[in-house]
mmCIF file of N, CA and C in Angstrom:
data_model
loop_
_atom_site.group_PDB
_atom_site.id
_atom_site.type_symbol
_atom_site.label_atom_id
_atom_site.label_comp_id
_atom_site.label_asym_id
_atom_site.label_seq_id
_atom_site.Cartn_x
_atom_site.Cartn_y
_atom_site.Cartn_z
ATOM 1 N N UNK L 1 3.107 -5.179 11.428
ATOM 2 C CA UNK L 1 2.209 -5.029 10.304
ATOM 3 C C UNK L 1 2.929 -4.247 9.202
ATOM 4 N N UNK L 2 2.878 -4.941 8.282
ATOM 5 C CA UNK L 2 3.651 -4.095 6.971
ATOM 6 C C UNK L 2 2.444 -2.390 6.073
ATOM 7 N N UNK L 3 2.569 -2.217 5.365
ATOM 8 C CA UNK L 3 2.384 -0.880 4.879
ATOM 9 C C UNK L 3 1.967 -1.581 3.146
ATOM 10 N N UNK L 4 2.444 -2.357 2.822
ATOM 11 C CA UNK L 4 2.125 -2.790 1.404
ATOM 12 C C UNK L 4 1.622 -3.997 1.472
ATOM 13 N N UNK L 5 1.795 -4.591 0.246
ATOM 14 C CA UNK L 5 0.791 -6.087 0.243
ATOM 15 C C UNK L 5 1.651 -6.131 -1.696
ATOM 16 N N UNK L 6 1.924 -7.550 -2.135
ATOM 17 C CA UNK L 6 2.411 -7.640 -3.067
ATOM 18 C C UNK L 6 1.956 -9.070 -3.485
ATOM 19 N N UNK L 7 1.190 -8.412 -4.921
ATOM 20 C CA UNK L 7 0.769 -9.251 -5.596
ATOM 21 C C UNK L 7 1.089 -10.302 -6.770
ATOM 22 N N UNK L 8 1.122 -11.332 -6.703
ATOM 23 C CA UNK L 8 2.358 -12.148 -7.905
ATOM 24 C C UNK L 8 1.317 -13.501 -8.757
ATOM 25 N N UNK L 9 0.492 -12.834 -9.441
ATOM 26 C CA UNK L 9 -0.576 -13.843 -10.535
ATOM 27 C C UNK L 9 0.621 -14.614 -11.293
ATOM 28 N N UNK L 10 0.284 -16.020 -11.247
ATOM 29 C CA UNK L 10 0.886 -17.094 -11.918
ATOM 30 C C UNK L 10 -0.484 -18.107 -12.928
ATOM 31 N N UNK L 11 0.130 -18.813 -13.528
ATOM 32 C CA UNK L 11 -1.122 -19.444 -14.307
ATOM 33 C C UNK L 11 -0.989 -21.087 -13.386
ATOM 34 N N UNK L 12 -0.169 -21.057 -12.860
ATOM 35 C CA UNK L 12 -0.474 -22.344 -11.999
ATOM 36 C C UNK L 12 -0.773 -22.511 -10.491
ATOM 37 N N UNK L 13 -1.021 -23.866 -9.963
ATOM 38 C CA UNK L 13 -1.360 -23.703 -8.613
ATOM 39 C C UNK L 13 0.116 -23.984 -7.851
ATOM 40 N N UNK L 14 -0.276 -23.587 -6.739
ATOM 41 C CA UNK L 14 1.433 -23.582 -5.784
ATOM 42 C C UNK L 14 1.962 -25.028 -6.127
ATOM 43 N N UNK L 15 3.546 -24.766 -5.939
ATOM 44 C CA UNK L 15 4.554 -26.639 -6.027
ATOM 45 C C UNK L 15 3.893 -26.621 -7.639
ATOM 46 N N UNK L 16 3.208 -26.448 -8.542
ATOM 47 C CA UNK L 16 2.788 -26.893 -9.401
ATOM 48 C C UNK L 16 4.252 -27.773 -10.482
ATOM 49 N N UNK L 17 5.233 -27.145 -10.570
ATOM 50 C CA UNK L 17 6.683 -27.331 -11.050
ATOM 51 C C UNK L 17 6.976 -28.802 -10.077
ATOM 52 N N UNK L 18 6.921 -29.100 -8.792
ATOM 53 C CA UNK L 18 7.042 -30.287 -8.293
ATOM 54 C C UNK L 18 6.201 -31.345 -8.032
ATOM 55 N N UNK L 19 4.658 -31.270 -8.756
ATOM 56 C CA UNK L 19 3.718 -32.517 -8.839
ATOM 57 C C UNK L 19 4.074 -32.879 -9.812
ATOM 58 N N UNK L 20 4.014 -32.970 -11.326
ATOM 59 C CA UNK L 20 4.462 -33.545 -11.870
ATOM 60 C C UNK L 20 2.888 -33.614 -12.557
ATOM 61 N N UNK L 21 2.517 -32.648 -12.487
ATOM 62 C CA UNK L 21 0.479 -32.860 -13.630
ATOM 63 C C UNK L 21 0.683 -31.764 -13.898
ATOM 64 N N UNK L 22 0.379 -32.063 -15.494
ATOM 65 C CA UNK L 22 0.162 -30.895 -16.761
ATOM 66 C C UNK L 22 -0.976 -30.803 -16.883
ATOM 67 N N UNK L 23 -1.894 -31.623 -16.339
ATOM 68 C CA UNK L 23 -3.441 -30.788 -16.587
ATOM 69 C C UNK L 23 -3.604 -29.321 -16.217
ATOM 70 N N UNK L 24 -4.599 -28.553 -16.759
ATOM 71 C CA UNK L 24 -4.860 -27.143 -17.044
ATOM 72 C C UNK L 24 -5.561 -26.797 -15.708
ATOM 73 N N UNK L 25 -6.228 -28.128 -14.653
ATOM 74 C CA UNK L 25 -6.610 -27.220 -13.348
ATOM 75 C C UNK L 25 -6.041 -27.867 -12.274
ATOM 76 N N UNK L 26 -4.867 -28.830 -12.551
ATOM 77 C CA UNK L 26 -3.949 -29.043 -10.950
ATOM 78 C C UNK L 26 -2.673 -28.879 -11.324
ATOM 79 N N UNK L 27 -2.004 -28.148 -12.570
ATOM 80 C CA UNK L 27 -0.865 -28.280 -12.770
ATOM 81 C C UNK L 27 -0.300 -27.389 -13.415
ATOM 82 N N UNK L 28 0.532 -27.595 -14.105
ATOM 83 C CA UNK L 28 1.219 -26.342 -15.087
ATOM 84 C C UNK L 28 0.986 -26.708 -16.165
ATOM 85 N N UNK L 29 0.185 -25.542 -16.744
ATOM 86 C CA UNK L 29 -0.050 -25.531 -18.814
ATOM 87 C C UNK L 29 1.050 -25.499 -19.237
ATOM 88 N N UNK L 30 0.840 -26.470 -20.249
ATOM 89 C CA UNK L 30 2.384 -26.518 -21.059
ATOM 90 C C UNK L 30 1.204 -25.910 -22.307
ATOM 91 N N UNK L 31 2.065 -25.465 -22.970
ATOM 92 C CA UNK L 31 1.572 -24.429 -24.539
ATOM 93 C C UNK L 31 2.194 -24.568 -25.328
ATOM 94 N N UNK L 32 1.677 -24.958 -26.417
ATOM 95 C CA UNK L 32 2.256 -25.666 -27.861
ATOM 96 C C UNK L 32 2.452 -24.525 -28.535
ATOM 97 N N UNK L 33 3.526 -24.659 -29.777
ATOM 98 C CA UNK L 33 3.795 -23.021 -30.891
ATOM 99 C C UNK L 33 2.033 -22.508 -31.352
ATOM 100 N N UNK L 34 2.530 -21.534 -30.884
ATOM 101 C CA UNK L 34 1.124 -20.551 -31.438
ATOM 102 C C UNK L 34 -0.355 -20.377 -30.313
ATOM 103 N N UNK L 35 -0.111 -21.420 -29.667
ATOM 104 C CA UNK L 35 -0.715 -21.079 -28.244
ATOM 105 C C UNK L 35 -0.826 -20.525 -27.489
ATOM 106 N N UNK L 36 -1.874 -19.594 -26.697
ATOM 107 C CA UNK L 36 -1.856 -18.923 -25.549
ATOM 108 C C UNK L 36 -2.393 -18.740 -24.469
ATOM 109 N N UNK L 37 -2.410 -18.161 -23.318
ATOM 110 C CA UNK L 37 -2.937 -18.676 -22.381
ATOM 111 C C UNK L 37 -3.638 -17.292 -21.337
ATOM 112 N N UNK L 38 -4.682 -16.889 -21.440
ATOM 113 C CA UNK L 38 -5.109 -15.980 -20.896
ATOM 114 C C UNK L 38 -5.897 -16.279 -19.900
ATOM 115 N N UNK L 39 -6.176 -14.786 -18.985
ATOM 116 C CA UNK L 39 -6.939 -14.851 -17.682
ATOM 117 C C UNK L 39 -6.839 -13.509 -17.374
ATOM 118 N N UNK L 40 -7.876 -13.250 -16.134
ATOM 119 C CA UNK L 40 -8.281 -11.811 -15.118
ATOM 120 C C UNK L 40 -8.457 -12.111 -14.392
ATOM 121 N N UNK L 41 -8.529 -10.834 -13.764
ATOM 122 C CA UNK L 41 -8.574 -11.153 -12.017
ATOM 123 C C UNK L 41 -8.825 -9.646 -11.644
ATOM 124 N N UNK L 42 -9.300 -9.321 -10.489
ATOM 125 C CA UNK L 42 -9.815 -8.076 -10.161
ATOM 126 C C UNK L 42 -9.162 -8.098 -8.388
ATOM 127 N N UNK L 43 -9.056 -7.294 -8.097
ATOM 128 C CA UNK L 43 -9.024 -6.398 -6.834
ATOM 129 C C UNK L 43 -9.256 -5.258 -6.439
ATOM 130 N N UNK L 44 -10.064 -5.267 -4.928
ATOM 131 C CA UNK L 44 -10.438 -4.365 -4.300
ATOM 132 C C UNK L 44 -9.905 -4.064 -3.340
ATOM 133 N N UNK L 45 -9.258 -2.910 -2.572
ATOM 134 C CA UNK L 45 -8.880 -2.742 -1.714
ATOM 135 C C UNK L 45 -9.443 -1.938 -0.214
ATOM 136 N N UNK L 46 -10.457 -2.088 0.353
ATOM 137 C CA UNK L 46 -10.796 -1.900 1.548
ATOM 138 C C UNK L 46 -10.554 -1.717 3.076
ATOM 139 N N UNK L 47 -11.227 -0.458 3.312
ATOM 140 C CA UNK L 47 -10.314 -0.424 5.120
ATOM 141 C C UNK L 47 -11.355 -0.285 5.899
ATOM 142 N N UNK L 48 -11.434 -0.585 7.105
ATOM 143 C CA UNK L 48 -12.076 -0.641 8.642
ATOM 144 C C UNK L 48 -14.135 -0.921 7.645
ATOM 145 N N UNK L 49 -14.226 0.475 8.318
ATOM 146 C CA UNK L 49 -15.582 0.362 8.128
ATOM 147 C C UNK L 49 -16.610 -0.050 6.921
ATOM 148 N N UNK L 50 -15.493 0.366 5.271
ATOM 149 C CA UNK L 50 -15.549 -0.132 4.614
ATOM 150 C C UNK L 50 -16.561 -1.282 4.512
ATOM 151 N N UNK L 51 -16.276 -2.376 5.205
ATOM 152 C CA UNK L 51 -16.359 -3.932 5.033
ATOM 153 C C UNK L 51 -17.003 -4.171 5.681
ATOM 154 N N UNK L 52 -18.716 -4.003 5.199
ATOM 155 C CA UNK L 52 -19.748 -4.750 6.216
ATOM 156 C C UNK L 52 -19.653 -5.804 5.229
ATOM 157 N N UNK L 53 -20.744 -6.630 6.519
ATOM 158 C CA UNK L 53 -21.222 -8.015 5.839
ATOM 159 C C UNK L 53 -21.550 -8.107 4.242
ATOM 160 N N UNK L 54 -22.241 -7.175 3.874
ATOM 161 C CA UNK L 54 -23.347 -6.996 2.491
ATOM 162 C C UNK L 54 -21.965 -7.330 1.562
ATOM 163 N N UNK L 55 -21.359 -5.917 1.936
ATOM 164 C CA UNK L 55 -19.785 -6.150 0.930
ATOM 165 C C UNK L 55 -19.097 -7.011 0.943
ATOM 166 N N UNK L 56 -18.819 -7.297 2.006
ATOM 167 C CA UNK L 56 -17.856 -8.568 1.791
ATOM 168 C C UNK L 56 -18.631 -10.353 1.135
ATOM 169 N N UNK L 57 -19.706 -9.906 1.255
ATOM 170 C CA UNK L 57 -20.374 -11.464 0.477
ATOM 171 C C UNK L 57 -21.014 -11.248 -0.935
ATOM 172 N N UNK L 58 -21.002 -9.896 -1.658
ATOM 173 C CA UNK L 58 -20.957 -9.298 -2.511
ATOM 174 C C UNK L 58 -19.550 -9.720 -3.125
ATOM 175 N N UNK L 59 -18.157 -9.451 -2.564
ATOM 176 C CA UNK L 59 -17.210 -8.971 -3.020
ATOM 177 C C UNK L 59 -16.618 -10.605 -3.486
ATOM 178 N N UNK L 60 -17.126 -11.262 -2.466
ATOM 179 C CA UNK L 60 -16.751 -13.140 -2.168
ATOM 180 C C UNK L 60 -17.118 -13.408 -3.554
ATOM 181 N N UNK L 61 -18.994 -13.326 -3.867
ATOM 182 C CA UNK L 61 -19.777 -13.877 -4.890
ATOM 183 C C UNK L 61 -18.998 -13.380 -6.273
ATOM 184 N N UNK L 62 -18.257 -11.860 -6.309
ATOM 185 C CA UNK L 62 -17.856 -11.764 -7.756
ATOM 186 C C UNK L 62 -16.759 -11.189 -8.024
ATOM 187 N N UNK L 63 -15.900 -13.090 -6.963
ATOM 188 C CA UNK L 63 -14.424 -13.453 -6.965
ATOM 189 C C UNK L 63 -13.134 -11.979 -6.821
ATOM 190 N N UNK L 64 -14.048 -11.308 -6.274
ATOM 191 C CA UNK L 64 -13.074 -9.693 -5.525
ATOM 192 C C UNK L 64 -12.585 -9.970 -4.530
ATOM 193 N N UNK L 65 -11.112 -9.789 -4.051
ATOM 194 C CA UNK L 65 -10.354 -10.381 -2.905
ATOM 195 C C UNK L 65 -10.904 -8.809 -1.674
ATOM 196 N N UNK L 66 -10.533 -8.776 -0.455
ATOM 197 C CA UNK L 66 -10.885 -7.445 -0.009
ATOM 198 C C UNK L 66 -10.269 -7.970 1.098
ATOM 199 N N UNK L 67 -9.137 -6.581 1.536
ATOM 200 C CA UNK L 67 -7.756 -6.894 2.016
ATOM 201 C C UNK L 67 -8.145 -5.443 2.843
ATOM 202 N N UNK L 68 -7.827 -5.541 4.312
ATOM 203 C CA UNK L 68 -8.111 -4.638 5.414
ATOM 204 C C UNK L 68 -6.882 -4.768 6.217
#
């Protein structure tokens, strides 16, 4: 069991560089001059007892990852 956890946000989905689709939800955004491309994302980090049921379908519903 490791001690860290490492996080790496990309704007595409995995292989996205080897399908070969530029659409904006199975592929890689291509971005024209003056274009940009934003997003968020949140994390929570949780241990043992932490994580009852309530929380964790709480945490599911508003897209919070929760890592034990």
């Amino acid at each position: 069991m490791s001690n860290f956890v490492c996080f790496e946000p990309v704007s595409h989905v995995a292989d996205a560089h080897n399908r070969g689709s530029v659409d904006k939800w199975n592929g890689l955004p291509v971005l024209g001059p003056g274009e940009s491309l934003a997003a968020g994302c949140s994390f929570a980090v949780m241990w043992g007892d932490q994580l009852t049921s309530k929380s964790k379908s709480r945490r599911a519903s508003e897209g919070v990852a929760a890592i034990c």
